[in-house]
mmCIF file of C-alpha atoms in Angstrom:
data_model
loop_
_atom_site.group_PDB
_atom_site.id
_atom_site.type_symbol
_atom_site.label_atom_id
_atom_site.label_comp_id
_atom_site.label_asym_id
_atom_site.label_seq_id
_atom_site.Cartn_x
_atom_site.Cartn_y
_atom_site.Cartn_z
ATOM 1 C CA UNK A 1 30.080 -5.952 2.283
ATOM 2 C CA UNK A 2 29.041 -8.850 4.095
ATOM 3 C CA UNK A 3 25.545 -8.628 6.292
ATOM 4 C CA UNK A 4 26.903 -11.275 8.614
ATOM 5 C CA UNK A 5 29.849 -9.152 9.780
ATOM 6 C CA UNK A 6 27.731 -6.504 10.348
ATOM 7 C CA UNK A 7 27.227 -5.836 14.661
ATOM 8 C CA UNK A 8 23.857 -6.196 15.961
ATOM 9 C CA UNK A 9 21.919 -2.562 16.164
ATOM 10 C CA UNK A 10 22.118 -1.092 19.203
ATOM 11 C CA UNK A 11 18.859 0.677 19.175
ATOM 12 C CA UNK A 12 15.744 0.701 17.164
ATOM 13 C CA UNK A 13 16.734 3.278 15.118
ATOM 14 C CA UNK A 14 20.552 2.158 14.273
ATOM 15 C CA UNK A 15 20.034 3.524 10.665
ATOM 16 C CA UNK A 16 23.679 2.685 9.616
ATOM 17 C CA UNK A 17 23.025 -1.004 10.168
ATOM 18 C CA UNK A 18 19.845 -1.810 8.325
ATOM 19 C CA UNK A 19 21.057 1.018 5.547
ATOM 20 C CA UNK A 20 24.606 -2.018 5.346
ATOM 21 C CA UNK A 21 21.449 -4.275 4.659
ATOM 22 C CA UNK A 22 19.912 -2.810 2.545
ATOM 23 C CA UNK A 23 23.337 -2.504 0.510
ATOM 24 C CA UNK A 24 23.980 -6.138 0.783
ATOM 25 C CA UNK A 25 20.352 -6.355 -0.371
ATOM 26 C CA UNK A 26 21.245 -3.757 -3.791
ATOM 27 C CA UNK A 27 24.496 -6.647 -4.159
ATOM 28 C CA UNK A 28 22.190 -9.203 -4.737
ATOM 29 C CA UNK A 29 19.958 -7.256 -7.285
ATOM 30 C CA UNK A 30 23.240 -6.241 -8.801
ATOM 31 C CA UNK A 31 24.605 -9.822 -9.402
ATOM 32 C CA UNK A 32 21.628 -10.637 -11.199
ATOM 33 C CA UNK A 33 21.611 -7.684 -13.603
ATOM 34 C CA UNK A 34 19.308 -5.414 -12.382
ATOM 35 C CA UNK A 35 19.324 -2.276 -10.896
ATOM 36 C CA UNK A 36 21.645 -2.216 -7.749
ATOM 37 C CA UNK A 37 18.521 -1.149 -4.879
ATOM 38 C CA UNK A 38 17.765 -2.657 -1.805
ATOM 39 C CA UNK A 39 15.322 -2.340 0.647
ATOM 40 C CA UNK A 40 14.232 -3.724 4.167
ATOM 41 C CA UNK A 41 11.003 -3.279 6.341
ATOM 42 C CA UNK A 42 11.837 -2.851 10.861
ATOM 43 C CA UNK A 43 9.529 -3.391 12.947
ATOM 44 C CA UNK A 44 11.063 -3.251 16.451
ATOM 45 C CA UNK A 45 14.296 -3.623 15.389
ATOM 46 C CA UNK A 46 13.715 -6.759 13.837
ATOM 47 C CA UNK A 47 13.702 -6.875 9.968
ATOM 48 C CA UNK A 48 10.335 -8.157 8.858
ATOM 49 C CA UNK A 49 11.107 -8.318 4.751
ATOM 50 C CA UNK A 50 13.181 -7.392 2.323
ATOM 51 C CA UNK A 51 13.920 -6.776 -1.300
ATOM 52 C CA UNK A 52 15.812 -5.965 -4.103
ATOM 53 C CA UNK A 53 15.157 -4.918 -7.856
ATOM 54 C CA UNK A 54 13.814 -7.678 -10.008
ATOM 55 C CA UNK A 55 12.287 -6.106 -12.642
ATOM 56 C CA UNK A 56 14.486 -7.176 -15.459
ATOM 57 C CA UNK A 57 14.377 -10.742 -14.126
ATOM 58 C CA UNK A 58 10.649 -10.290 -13.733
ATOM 59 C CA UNK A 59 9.617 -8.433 -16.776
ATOM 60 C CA UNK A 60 7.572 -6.269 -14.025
ATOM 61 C CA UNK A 61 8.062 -2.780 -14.080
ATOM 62 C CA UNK A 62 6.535 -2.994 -10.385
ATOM 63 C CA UNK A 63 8.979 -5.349 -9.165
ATOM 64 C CA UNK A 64 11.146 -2.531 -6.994
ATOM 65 C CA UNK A 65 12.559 -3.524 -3.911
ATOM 66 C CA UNK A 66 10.556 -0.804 -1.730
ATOM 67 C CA UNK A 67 7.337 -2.988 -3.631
ATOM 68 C CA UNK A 68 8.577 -6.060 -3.262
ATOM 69 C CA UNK A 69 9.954 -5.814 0.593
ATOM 70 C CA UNK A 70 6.353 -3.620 1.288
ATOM 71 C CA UNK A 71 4.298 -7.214 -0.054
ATOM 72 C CA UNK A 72 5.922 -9.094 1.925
ATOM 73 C CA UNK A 73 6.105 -7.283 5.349
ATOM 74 C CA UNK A 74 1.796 -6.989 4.852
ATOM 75 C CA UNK A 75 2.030 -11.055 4.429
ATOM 76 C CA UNK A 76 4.106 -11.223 7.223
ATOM 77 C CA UNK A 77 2.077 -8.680 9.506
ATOM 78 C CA UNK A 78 -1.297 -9.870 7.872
ATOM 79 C CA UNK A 79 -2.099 -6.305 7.258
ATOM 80 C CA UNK A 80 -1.556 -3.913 4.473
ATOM 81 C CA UNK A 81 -1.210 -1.557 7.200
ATOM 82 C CA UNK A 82 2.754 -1.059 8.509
ATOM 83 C CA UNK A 83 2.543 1.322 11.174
ATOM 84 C CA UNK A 84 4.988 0.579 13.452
ATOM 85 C CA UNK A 85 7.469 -0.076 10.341
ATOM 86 C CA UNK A 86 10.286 1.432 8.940
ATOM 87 C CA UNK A 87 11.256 0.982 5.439
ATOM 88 C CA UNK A 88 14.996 1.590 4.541
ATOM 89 C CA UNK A 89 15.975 1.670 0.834
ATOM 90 C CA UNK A 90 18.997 2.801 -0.709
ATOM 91 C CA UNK A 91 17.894 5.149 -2.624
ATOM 92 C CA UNK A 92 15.263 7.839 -3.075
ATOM 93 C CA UNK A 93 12.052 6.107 -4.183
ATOM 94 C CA UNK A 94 10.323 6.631 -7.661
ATOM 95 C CA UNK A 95 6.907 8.123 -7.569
ATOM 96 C CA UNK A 96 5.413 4.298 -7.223
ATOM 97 C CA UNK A 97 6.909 3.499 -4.876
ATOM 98 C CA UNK A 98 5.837 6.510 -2.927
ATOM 99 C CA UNK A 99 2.683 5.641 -3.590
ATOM 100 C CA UNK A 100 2.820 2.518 -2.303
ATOM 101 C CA UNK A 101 4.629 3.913 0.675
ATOM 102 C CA UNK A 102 1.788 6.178 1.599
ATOM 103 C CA UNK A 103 -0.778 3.620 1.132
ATOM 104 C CA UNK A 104 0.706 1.327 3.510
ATOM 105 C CA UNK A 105 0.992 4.066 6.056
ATOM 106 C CA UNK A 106 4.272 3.625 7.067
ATOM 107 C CA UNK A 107 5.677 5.349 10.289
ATOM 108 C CA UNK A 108 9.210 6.144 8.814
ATOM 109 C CA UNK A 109 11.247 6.129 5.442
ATOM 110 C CA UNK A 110 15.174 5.952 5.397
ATOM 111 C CA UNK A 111 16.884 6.345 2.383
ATOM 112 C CA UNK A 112 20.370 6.711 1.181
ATOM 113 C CA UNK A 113 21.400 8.463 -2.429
ATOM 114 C CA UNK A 114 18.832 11.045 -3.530
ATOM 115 C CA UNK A 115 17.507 10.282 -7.230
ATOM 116 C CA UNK A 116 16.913 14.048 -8.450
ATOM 117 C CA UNK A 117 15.644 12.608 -12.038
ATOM 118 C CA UNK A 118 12.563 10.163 -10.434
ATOM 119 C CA UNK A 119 13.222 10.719 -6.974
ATOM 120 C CA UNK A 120 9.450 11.267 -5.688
ATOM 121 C CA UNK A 121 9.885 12.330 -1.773
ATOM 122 C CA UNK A 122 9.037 15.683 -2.637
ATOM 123 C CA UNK A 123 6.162 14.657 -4.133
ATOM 124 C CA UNK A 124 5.428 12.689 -1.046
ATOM 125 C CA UNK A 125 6.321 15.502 1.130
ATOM 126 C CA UNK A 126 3.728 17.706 -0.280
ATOM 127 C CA UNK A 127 1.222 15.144 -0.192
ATOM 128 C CA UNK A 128 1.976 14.708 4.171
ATOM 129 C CA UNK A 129 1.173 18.844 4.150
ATOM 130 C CA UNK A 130 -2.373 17.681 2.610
ATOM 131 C CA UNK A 131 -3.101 14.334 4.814
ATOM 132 C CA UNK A 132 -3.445 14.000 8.105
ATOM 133 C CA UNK A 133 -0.596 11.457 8.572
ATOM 134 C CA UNK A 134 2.685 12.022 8.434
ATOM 135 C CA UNK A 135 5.759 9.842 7.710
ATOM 136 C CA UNK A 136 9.305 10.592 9.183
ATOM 137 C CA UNK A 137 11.725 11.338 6.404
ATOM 138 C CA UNK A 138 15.375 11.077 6.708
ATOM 139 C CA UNK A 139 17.772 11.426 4.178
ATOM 140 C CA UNK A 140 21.368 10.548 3.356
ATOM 141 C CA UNK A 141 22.218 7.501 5.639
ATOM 142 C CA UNK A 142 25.016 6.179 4.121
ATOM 143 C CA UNK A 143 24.732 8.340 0.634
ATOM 144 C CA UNK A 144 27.970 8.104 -0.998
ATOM 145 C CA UNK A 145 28.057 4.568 -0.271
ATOM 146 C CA UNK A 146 24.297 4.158 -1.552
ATOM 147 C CA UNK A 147 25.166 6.858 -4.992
ATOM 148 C CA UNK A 148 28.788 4.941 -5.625
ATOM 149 C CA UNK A 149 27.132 1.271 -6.381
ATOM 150 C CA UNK A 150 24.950 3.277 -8.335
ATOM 151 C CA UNK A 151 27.246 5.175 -10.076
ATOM 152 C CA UNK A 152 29.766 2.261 -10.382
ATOM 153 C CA UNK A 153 27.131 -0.051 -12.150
ATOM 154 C CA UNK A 154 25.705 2.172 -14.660
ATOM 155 C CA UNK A 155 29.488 3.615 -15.714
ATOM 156 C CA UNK A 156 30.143 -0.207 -15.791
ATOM 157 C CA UNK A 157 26.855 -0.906 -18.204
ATOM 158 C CA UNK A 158 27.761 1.971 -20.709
ATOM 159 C CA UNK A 159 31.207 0.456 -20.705
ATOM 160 C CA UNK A 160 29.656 -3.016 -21.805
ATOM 161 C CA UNK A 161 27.673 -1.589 -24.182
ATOM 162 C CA UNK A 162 30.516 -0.101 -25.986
ATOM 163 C CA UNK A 163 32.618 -2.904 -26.051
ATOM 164 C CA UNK A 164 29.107 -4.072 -27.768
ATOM 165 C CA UNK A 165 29.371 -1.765 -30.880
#
């Protein structure tokens, strides 16, 4: 999957397109080890930051791409605030990065596979029926695409660390 040969998005919401970056995004986290997620921040159809997993490469158990890409689209806005944004990330996001998703108010959250283990949109779900703001949800863009790298890279890791024993 290369980003380049990706069309440009027809409309501000083409969530097929910036879920394809966000893959290519989970590629790069994957060639270095970690974690195959991605993640990208919209704002008016442009992509404003993005990120990938780094906490191996880190030794940060906050580095996440939904963290990392959310730091850099508040430099890049000059606000902690991102509500005009959408943040696209392909998959479900943990119960930080909820967090960190409500704090920075953003307008709508796209994600691919669902994570049923750490998964915390039902958490976050509940929490919208409590505050006054409310984030657009939607679910499975591209989620067999988003659960096979997944699947593929930790099948692959248990296979290298029999070969280990």
């Amino acid at each position: 999957m290369n980003i380049k040969t990706l069309p440009t998005p027809d409309s501000e919401f083409d969530h097929h397109y910036w879920m394809y970056h966000a893959l290519s995004l989970a590629e790069k986290a994957q060639a270095s080890g970690e974690v195959p997620i991605g993640a990208v921040v919209v704002v008016k159809n442009q992509s404003i930051s993005e990120g990938w997993n780094q906490s191996i490469m880190c030794h940060d158990p906050t580095a996440h791409a939904e963290i990392i890409a959310l730091r850099q689209a508040g430099q890049h806005q000059k606000n902690y605030r991102l509500v005009n944004a959408t943040l696209y990330v392909t998959l479900e996001p943990c119960m930080m990065c909820v967090g960190a998703i409500m704090h920075s108010r953003i307008r709508r959250l796209v994600y691919g596979a669902s994570d049923p283990k750490k998964g915390g949109v039902a958490f976050l779900t509940r929490m919208m029926n409590i505050r006054v703001k409310r984030i657009d949800i939607k679910t499975d863009v591209l989620s067999q695409t988003c659960s096979k790298m997944l699947v593929d890279f930790f099948q692959q890791r248990r296979r290298e660390k029999k070969l280990r024993y």
